[in-house]
Coordinates of C-alpha atoms and ligand atoms in Angstrom, one line a residue:
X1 CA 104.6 88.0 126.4
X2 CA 105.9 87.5 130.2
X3 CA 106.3 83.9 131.2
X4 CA 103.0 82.4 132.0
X5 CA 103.5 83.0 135.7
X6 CA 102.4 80.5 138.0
X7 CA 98.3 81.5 138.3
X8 CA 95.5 80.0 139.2
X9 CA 93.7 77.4 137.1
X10 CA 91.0 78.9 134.6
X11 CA 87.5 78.5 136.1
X12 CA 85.3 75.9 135.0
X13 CA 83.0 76.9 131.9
X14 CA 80.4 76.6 134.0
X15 CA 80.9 79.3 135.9
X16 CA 80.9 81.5 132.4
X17 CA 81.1 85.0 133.5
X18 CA 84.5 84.2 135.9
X19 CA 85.9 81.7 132.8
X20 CA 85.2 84.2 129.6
X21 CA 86.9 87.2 131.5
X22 CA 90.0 84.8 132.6
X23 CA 90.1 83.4 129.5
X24 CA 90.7 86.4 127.6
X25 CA 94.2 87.3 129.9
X26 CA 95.2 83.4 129.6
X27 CA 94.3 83.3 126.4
X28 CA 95.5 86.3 125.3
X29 CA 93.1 87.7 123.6
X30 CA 92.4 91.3 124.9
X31 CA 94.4 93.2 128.1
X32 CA 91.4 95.0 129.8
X33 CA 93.9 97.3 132.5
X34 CA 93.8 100.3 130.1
X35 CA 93.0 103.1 132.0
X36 CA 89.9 104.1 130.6
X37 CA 86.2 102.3 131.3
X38 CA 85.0 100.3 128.4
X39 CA 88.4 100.2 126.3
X40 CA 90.3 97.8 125.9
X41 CA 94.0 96.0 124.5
X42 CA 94.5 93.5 121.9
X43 CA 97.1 91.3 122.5
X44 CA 98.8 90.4 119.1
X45 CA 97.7 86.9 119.2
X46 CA 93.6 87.6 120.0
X47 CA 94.3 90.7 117.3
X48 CA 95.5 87.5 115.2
X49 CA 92.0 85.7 115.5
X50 CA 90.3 89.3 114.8
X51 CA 92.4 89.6 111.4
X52 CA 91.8 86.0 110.2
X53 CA 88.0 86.8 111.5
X54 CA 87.5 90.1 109.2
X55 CA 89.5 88.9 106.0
X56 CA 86.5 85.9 105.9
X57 CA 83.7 89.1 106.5
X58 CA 86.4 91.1 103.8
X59 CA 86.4 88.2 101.1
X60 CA 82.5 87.8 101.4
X61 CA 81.7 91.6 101.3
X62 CA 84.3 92.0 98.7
X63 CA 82.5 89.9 96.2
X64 CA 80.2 93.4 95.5
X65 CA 80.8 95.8 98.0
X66 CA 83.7 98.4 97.9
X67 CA 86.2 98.9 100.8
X68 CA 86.4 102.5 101.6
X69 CA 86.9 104.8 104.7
X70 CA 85.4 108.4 106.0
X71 CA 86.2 110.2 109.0
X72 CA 86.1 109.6 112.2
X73 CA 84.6 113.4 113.6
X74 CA 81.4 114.3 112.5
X75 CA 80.0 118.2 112.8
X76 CA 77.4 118.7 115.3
X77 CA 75.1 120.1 112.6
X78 CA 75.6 117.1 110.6
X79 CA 74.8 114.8 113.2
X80 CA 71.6 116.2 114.6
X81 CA 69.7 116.5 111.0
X82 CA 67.9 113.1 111.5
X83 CA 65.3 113.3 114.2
X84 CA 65.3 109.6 115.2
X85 CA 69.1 108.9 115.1
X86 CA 69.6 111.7 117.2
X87 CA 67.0 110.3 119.5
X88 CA 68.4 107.1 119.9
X89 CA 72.3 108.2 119.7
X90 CA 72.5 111.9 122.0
X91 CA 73.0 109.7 125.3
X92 CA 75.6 107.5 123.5
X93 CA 77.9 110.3 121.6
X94 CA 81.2 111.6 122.7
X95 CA 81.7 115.3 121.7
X96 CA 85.3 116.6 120.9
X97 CA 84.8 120.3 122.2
X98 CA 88.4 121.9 121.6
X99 CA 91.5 121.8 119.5
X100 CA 94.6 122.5 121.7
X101 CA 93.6 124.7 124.1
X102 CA 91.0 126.6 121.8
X103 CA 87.5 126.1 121.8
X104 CA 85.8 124.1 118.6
X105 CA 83.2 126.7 116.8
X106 CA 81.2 123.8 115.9
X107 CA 81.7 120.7 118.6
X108 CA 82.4 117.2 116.7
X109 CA 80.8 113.8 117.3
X110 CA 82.8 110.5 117.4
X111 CA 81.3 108.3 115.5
X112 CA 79.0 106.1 117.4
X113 CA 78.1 105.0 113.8
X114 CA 78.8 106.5 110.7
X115 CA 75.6 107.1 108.9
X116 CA 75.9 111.0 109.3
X117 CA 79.8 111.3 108.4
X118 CA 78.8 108.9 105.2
X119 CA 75.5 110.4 103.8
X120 CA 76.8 114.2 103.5
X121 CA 79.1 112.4 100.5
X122 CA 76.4 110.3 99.4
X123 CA 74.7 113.5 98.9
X124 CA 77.7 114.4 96.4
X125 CA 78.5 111.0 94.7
X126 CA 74.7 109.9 94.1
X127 CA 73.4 111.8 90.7
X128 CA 71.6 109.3 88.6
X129 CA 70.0 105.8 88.9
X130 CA 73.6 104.6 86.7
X131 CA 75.3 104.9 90.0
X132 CA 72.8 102.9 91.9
X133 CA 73.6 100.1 93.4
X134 CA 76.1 101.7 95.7
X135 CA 77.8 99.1 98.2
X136 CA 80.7 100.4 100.5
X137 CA 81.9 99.2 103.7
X138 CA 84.8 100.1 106.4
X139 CA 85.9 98.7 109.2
X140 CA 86.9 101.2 111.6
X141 CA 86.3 102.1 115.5
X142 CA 83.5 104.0 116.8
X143 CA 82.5 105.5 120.1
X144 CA 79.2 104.8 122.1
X145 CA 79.0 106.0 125.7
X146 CA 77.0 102.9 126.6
X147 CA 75.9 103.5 130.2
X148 CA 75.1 99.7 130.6
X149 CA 77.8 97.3 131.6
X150 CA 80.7 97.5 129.9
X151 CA 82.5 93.9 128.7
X152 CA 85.8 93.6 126.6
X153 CA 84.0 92.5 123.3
X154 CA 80.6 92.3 124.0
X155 CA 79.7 95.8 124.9
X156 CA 82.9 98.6 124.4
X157 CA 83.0 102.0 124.9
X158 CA 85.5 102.3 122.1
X159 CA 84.0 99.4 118.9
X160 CA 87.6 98.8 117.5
X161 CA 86.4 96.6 115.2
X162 CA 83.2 97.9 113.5
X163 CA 82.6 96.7 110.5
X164 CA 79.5 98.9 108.7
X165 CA 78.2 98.6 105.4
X166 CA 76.1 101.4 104.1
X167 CA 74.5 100.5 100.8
X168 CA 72.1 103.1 98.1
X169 CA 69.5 101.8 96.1
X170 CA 66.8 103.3 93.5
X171 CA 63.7 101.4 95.2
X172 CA 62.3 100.4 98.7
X173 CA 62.7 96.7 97.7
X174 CA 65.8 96.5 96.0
X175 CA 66.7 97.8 99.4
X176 CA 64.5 95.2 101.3
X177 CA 66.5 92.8 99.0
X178 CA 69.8 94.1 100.1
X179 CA 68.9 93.6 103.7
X180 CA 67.8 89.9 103.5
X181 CA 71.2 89.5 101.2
X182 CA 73.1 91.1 104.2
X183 CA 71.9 88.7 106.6
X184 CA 72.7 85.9 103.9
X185 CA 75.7 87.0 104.3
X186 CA 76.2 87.2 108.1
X187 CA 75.1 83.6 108.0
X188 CA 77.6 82.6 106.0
X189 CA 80.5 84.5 107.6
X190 CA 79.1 83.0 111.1
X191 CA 79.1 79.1 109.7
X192 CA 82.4 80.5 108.5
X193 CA 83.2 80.4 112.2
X194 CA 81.1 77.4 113.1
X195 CA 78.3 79.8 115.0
X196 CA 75.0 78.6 114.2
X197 CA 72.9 82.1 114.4
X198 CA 69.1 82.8 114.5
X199 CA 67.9 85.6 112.2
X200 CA 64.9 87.5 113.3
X201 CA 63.0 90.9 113.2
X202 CA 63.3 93.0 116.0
X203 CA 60.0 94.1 117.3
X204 CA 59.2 98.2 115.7
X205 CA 60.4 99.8 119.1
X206 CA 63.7 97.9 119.3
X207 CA 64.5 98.6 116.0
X208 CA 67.8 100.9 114.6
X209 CA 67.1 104.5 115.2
X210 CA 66.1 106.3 111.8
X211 CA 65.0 102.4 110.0
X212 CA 61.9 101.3 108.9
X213 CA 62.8 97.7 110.3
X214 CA 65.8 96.0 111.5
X215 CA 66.7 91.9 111.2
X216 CA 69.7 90.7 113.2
X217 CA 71.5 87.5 113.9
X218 CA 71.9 86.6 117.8
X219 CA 74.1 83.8 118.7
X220 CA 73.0 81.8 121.9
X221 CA 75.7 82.1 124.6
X222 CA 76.4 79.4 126.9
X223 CA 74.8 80.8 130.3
X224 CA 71.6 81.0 128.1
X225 CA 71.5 84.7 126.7
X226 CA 71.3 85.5 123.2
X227 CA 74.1 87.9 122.2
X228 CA 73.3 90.3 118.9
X229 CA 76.1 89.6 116.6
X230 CA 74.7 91.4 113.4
X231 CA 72.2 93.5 112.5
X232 CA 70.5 95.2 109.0
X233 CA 68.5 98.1 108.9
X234 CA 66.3 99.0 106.2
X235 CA 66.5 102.8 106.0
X236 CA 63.7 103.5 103.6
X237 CA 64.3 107.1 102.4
X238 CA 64.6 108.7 105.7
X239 CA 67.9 109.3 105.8
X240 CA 67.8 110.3 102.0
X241 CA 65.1 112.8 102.7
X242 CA 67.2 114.3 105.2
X243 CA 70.8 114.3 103.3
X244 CA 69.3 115.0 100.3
X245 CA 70.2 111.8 98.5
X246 CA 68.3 111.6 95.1
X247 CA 69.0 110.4 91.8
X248 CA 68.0 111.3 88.4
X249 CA 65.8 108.2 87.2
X250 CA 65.5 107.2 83.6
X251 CA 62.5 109.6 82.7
X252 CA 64.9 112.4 84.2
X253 CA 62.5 112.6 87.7
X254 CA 64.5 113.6 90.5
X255 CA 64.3 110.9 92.7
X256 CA 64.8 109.8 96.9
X257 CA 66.8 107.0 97.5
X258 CA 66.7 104.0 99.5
X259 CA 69.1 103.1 101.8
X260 CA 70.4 100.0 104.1
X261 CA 73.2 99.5 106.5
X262 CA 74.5 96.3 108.4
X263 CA 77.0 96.1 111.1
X264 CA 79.0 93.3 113.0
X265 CA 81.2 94.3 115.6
X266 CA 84.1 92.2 117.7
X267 CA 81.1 90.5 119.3
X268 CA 82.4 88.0 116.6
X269 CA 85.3 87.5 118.2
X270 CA 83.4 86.9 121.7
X271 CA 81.0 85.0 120.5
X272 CA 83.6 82.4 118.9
X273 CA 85.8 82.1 122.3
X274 CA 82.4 81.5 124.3
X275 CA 80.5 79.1 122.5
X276 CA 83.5 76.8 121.0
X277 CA 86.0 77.6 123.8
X278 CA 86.4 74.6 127.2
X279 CA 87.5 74.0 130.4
X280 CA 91.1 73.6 129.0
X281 CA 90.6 77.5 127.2
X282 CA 90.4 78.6 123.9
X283 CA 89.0 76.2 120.8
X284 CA 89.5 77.9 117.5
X285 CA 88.0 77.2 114.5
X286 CA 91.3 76.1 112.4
X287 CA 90.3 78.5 109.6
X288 CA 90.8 81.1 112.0
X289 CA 93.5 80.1 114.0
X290 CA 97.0 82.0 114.1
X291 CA 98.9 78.5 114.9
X292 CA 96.7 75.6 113.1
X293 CA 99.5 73.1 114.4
X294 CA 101.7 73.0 117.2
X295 CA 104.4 70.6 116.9
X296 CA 105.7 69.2 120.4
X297 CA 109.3 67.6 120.1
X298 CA 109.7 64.6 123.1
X299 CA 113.0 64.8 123.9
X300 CA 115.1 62.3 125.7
X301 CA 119.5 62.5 126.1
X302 CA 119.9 63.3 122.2
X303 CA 117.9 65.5 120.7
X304 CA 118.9 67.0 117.2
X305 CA 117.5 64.5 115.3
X306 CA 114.1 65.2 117.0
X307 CA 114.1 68.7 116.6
X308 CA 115.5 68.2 112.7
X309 CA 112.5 66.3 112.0
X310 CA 110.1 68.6 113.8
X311 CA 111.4 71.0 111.4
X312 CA 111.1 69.1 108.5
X313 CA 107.3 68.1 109.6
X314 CA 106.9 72.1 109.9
X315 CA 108.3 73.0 106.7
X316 CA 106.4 70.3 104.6
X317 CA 102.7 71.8 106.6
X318 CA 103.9 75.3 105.8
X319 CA 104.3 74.1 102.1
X320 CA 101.0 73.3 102.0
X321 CA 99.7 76.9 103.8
X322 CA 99.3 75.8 106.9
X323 CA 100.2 77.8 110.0
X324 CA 102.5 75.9 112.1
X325 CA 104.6 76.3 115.0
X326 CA 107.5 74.0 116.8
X327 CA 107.8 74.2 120.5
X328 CA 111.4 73.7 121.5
X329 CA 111.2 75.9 125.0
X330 CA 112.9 74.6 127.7
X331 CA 109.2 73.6 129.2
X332 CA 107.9 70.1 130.2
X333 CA 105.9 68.7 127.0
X334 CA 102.9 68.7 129.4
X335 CA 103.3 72.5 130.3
X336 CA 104.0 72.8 126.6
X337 CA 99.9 71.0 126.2
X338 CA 98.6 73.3 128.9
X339 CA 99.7 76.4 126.9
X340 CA 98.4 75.8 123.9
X341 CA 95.7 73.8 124.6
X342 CA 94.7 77.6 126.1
X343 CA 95.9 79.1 122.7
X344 CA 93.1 76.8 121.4
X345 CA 95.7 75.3 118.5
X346 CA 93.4 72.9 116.7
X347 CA 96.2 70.1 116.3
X348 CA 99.3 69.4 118.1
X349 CA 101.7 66.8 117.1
X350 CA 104.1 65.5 119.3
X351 CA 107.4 64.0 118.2
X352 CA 109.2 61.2 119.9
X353 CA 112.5 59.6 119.0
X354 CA 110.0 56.1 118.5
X355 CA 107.9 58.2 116.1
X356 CA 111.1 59.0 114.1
X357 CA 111.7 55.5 113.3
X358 CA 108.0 54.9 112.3
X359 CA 107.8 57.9 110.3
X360 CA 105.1 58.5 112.6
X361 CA 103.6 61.2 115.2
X362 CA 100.9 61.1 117.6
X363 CA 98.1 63.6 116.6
X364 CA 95.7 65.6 118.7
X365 CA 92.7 66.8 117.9
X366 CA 92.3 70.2 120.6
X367 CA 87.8 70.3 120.1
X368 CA 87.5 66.3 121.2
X369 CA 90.7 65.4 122.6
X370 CA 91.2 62.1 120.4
X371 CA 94.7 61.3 120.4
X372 CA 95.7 58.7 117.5
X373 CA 98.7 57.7 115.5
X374 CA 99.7 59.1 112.0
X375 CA 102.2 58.6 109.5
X376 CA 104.0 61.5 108.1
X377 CA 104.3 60.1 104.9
X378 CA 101.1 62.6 103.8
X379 CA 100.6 64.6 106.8
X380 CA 99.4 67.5 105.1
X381 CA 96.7 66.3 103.3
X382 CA 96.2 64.2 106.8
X383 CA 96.2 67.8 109.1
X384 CA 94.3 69.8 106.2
X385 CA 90.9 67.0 105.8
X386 CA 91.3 66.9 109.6
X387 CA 90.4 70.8 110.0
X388 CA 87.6 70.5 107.8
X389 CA 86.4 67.7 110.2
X390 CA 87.0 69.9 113.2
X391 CA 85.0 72.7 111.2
X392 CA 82.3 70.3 110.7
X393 CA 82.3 68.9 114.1
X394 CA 82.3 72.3 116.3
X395 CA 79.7 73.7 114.1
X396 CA 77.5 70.6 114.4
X397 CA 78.0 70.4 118.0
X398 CA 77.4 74.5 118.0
X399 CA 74.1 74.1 115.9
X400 CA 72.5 71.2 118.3
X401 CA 73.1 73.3 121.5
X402 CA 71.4 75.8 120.0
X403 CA 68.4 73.8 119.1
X404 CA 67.7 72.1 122.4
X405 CA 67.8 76.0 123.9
X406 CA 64.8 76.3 122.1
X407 CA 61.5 75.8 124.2
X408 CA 58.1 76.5 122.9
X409 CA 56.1 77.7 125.7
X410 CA 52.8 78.7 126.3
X411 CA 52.7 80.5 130.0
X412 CA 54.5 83.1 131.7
X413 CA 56.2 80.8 134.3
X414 CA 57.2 78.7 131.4
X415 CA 58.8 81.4 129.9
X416 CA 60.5 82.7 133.3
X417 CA 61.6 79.6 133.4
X418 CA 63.3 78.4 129.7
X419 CA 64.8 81.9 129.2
X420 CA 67.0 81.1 132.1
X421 CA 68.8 78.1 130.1
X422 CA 67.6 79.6 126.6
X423 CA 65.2 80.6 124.3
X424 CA 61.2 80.7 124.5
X425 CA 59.2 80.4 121.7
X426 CA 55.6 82.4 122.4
X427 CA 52.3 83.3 120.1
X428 CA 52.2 86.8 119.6
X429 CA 49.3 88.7 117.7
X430 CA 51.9 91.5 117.0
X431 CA 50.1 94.6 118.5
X432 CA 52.5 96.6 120.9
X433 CA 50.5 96.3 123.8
X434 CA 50.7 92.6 123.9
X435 CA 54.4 92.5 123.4
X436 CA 54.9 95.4 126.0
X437 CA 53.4 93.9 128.5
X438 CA 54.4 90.9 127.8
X439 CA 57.6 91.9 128.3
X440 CA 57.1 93.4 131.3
X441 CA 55.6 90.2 133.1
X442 CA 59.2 87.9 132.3
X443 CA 61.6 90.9 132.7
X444 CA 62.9 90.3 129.1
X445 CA 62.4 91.4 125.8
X446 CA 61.1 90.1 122.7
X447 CA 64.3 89.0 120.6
X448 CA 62.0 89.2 117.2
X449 CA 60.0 87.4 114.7
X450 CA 62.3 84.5 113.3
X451 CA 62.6 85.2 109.5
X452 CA 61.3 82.5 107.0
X453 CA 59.0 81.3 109.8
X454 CA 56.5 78.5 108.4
X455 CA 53.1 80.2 109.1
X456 CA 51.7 78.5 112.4
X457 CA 48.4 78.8 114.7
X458 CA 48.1 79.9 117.8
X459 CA 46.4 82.1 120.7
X460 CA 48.5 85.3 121.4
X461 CA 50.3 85.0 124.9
X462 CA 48.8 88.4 126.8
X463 CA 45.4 88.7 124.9
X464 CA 44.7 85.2 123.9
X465 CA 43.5 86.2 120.2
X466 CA 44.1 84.4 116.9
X467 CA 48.0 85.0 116.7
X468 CA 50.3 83.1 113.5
X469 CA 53.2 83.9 114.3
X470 CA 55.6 82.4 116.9
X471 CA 58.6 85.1 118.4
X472 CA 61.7 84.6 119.9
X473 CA 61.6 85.7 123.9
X474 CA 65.6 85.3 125.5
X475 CA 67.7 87.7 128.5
X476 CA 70.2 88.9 125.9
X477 CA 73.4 90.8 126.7
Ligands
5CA501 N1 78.9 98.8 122.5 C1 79.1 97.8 121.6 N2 80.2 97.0 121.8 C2 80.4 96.0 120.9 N3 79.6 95.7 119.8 C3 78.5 96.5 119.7 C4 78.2 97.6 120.5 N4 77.1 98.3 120.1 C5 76.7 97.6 119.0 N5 77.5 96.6 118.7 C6 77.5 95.7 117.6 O1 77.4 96.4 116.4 C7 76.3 96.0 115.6 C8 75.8 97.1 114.8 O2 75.4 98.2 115.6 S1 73.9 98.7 115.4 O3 73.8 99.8 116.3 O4 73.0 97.6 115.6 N6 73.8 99.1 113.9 C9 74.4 100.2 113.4 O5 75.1 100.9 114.0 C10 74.1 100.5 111.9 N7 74.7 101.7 111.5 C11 74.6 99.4 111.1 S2 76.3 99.4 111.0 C12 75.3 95.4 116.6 O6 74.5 94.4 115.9 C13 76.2 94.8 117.6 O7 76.6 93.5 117.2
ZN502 ZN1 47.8 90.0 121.8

């Protein structure tokens, strides 16, 4: 990568907008100057942090789902046989009208999603209630003209890292199942990542196009907007009605299927850098990290011995499979901090001649800062309990911002004025009108109904009837 030229400082958190899109040059992350709006350039080390990210979503998925992949053009015909995805996709899609310099007899989608390249072949592989459950996944990139504003990871023209799972079950509930054990799942791969996230049902008109519901996960991001990280759709047997899925059941009845699919995008990634990330840069969770330890040799007239030890320090963590890197540049030790402080390295040691005598290092800790003496004698097992610490500590921290950016509010000025730090909590009686107009008042939407809500009391918001149930309001990206 080119010298880290002499730039200015990275803005203060504070001023998020200004520090998330600095931080992702500094911290090389993602290069947004490609040439075309909404697509973007990893840099190897953010792609780093992407691959360490999807291996934990790959070994959770893995445990009974199936890696596969399908194609990335879909036929035009194909694509507009389900009424309501068509209605929500026809703005979004990206039509490849020619082959060479000849004209395509049937135009081809890119995938904005792959439901239509995937169900054809369900069609074909799904005979009899012995194949049922079917669980497949890919991670692949997919195309969505979004009109709004574009963001490198939050909202891409090209999704490079789209991870979709499309699942095929022989009842409506073993499906409902498989949606509440998707969002299991998302939990777990966002505590993974210390991100505490909120599950919740999106109200019926901001659900998937083509589902009979949708739950996501939403992470709250520091300037107070909830970001959608993840979401799970219960399909019913829409799309099996129009694909044609069925299955013979065991008294030989031709049957429709049901069907779910979840996604989680790069909005992973994004989500990570903003809510764990400081004014220094970058703070990655250590399971996650590409360099878990820096090691910082001080070096005075002599310095072999130094750097001899530093490699011996190195080759003992990498022993024990930790990711580690020596510093020997030509830099200043305190340029040598500034760097990968930005990298986000969760521990740095730093090496002095006085150390070697002692056996000894100064440690860093890169979430709090806490600087304290250790002896090499076991610095592995030291540096590994330590990252389970830091794992601990940024997804305690995480959790606890989250729950004081929850306000329970019962009037439309209150909630004008919450959603601006986080989210409101408002009665709802559930009928459309309420929550339409609702929204309209504040200007923002209804997030959704938290799932496992304790059933509660209360007088709906816009009508003021009997209401039980309590939903999320928040501006979301
Ligand atoms: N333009 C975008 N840029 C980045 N991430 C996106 C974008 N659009 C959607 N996502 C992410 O992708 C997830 C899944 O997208 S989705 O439309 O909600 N659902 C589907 O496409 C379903 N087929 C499940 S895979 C969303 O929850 C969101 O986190
Ligand atoms: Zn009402």
């Amino acid at each position: 990568m080119a010298e880290q030229e002499k730039e200015a400082a990275l803005p203060k958190k504070e001023n998020f907008s200004e520090w998330y899109n600095d931080l992702l040059q500094k911290g090389e992350i993602m290069d947004v100057r490609y040439p075309v709006k909404g697509l973007y350039v990893w840099y190897p080390f953010g792609f780093n942090i992407r691959r360490n990210t999807y291996n934990i979503m790959r070994e959770l998925l893995d445990k009974d789902h199936q890696e596969t992949l399908f194609p990335l053009l879909i036929p035009e015909n194909e694509f507009m046989k389900e009424a309501e995805h068509i209605k929500g996709f026809e703005d979004e899609v990206y039509w490849v009208t020619h082959g060479g310099t000849s004209p395509l007899d049937v135009k081809l989608a890119l995938r904005p999603t792959s439901e239509t390249a995937i169900y054809p072949m369900y069609k074909l592989w799904v005979r009899s209630h012995a194949d049922l459950p079917l669980k497949l996944y890919q991670i692949v990139n997919t195309f969505r003209y979004e009109t709004k504003h574009t963001r490198p990871l939050i909202r891409l023209r090209e999704i490079t890292s789209f991870k979709e799972a499309h699942t095929v079950h022989a009842t409506w509930d073993e499906a409902a199942a498989q949606v509440d054990e998707a969002i299991r799942i998302y939990t777990e791969f966002y505590r993974r990542l210390a991100i505490p996230v909120l599950p919740s049902r999106r109200p019926d008109w901001d659900k998937f196009p083509g589902a009979d519901y949708t739950i996501a996960t939403d992470a709250l991001m520091p300037d107070g907007k909830t970001l959608q990280v993840g979401t799970a759709h219960h399909l019913g047997a829409n799309f099996a009605k129009t694909f044609d899925i069925t299955y013979e059941d065991v008294n030989g009845e031709q049957v429709y299927a049901h069907q779910t699919c979840y996604g989680v995008s790069e909005r992973s990634v994004a989500a990570l850098i903003s809510i764990h990330g400081d004014d220094k840069g970058l703070v990655i969770p250590p399971e996650i990290a590409p360099v878990q330890v820096v090691i910082i040799p001080i070096i005075f007239k002599e310095s072999s011995d130094v750097l001899q030890a530093c490699e011996s320090v190195k080759n003992k963590l990498e022993a024990a499979g930790i990711r580690v890197k020596v510093d020997a540049s030509e830099d200043r030790p305190g340029a040598k901090y500034y760097k990968w402080e930005m990298k986000g390295v969760p521990v740095r040691l730093e090496l002095g001649p006085r150390d070697l005598k002692n056996n000894a290092a100064m440690l860093v800790r890169r979430d709090t800062g806490e600087k304290r003496q250790v002896s090499l004698e076991n610095i592995s097992d030291e540096v590994l309990s330590l990252f389970g610490a830091v794992q601990t500590s940024l997804y305690e921290k995480a959790k606890q911002e989250v729950e004081e950016r929850i306000f329970d509010c019962s009037t439309h000025d209150e909630i004008r004025q919450k959603i601006t730090q986080g989210i409101a909590k408002v009665f709802w009686c559930g009928k459309k009108e309420c929550g339409l107009k609702l929204e309209d008042e504040i200007g923002a939407g209804i997030l959704g109904i938290p799932t496992g809500q304790e059933p509660c009391k209360g007088k709906c918001i816009t009508c003021g009837t009997d209401a039980d149930m309590q939903v999320y309001v928040a501006r979301t990206y």
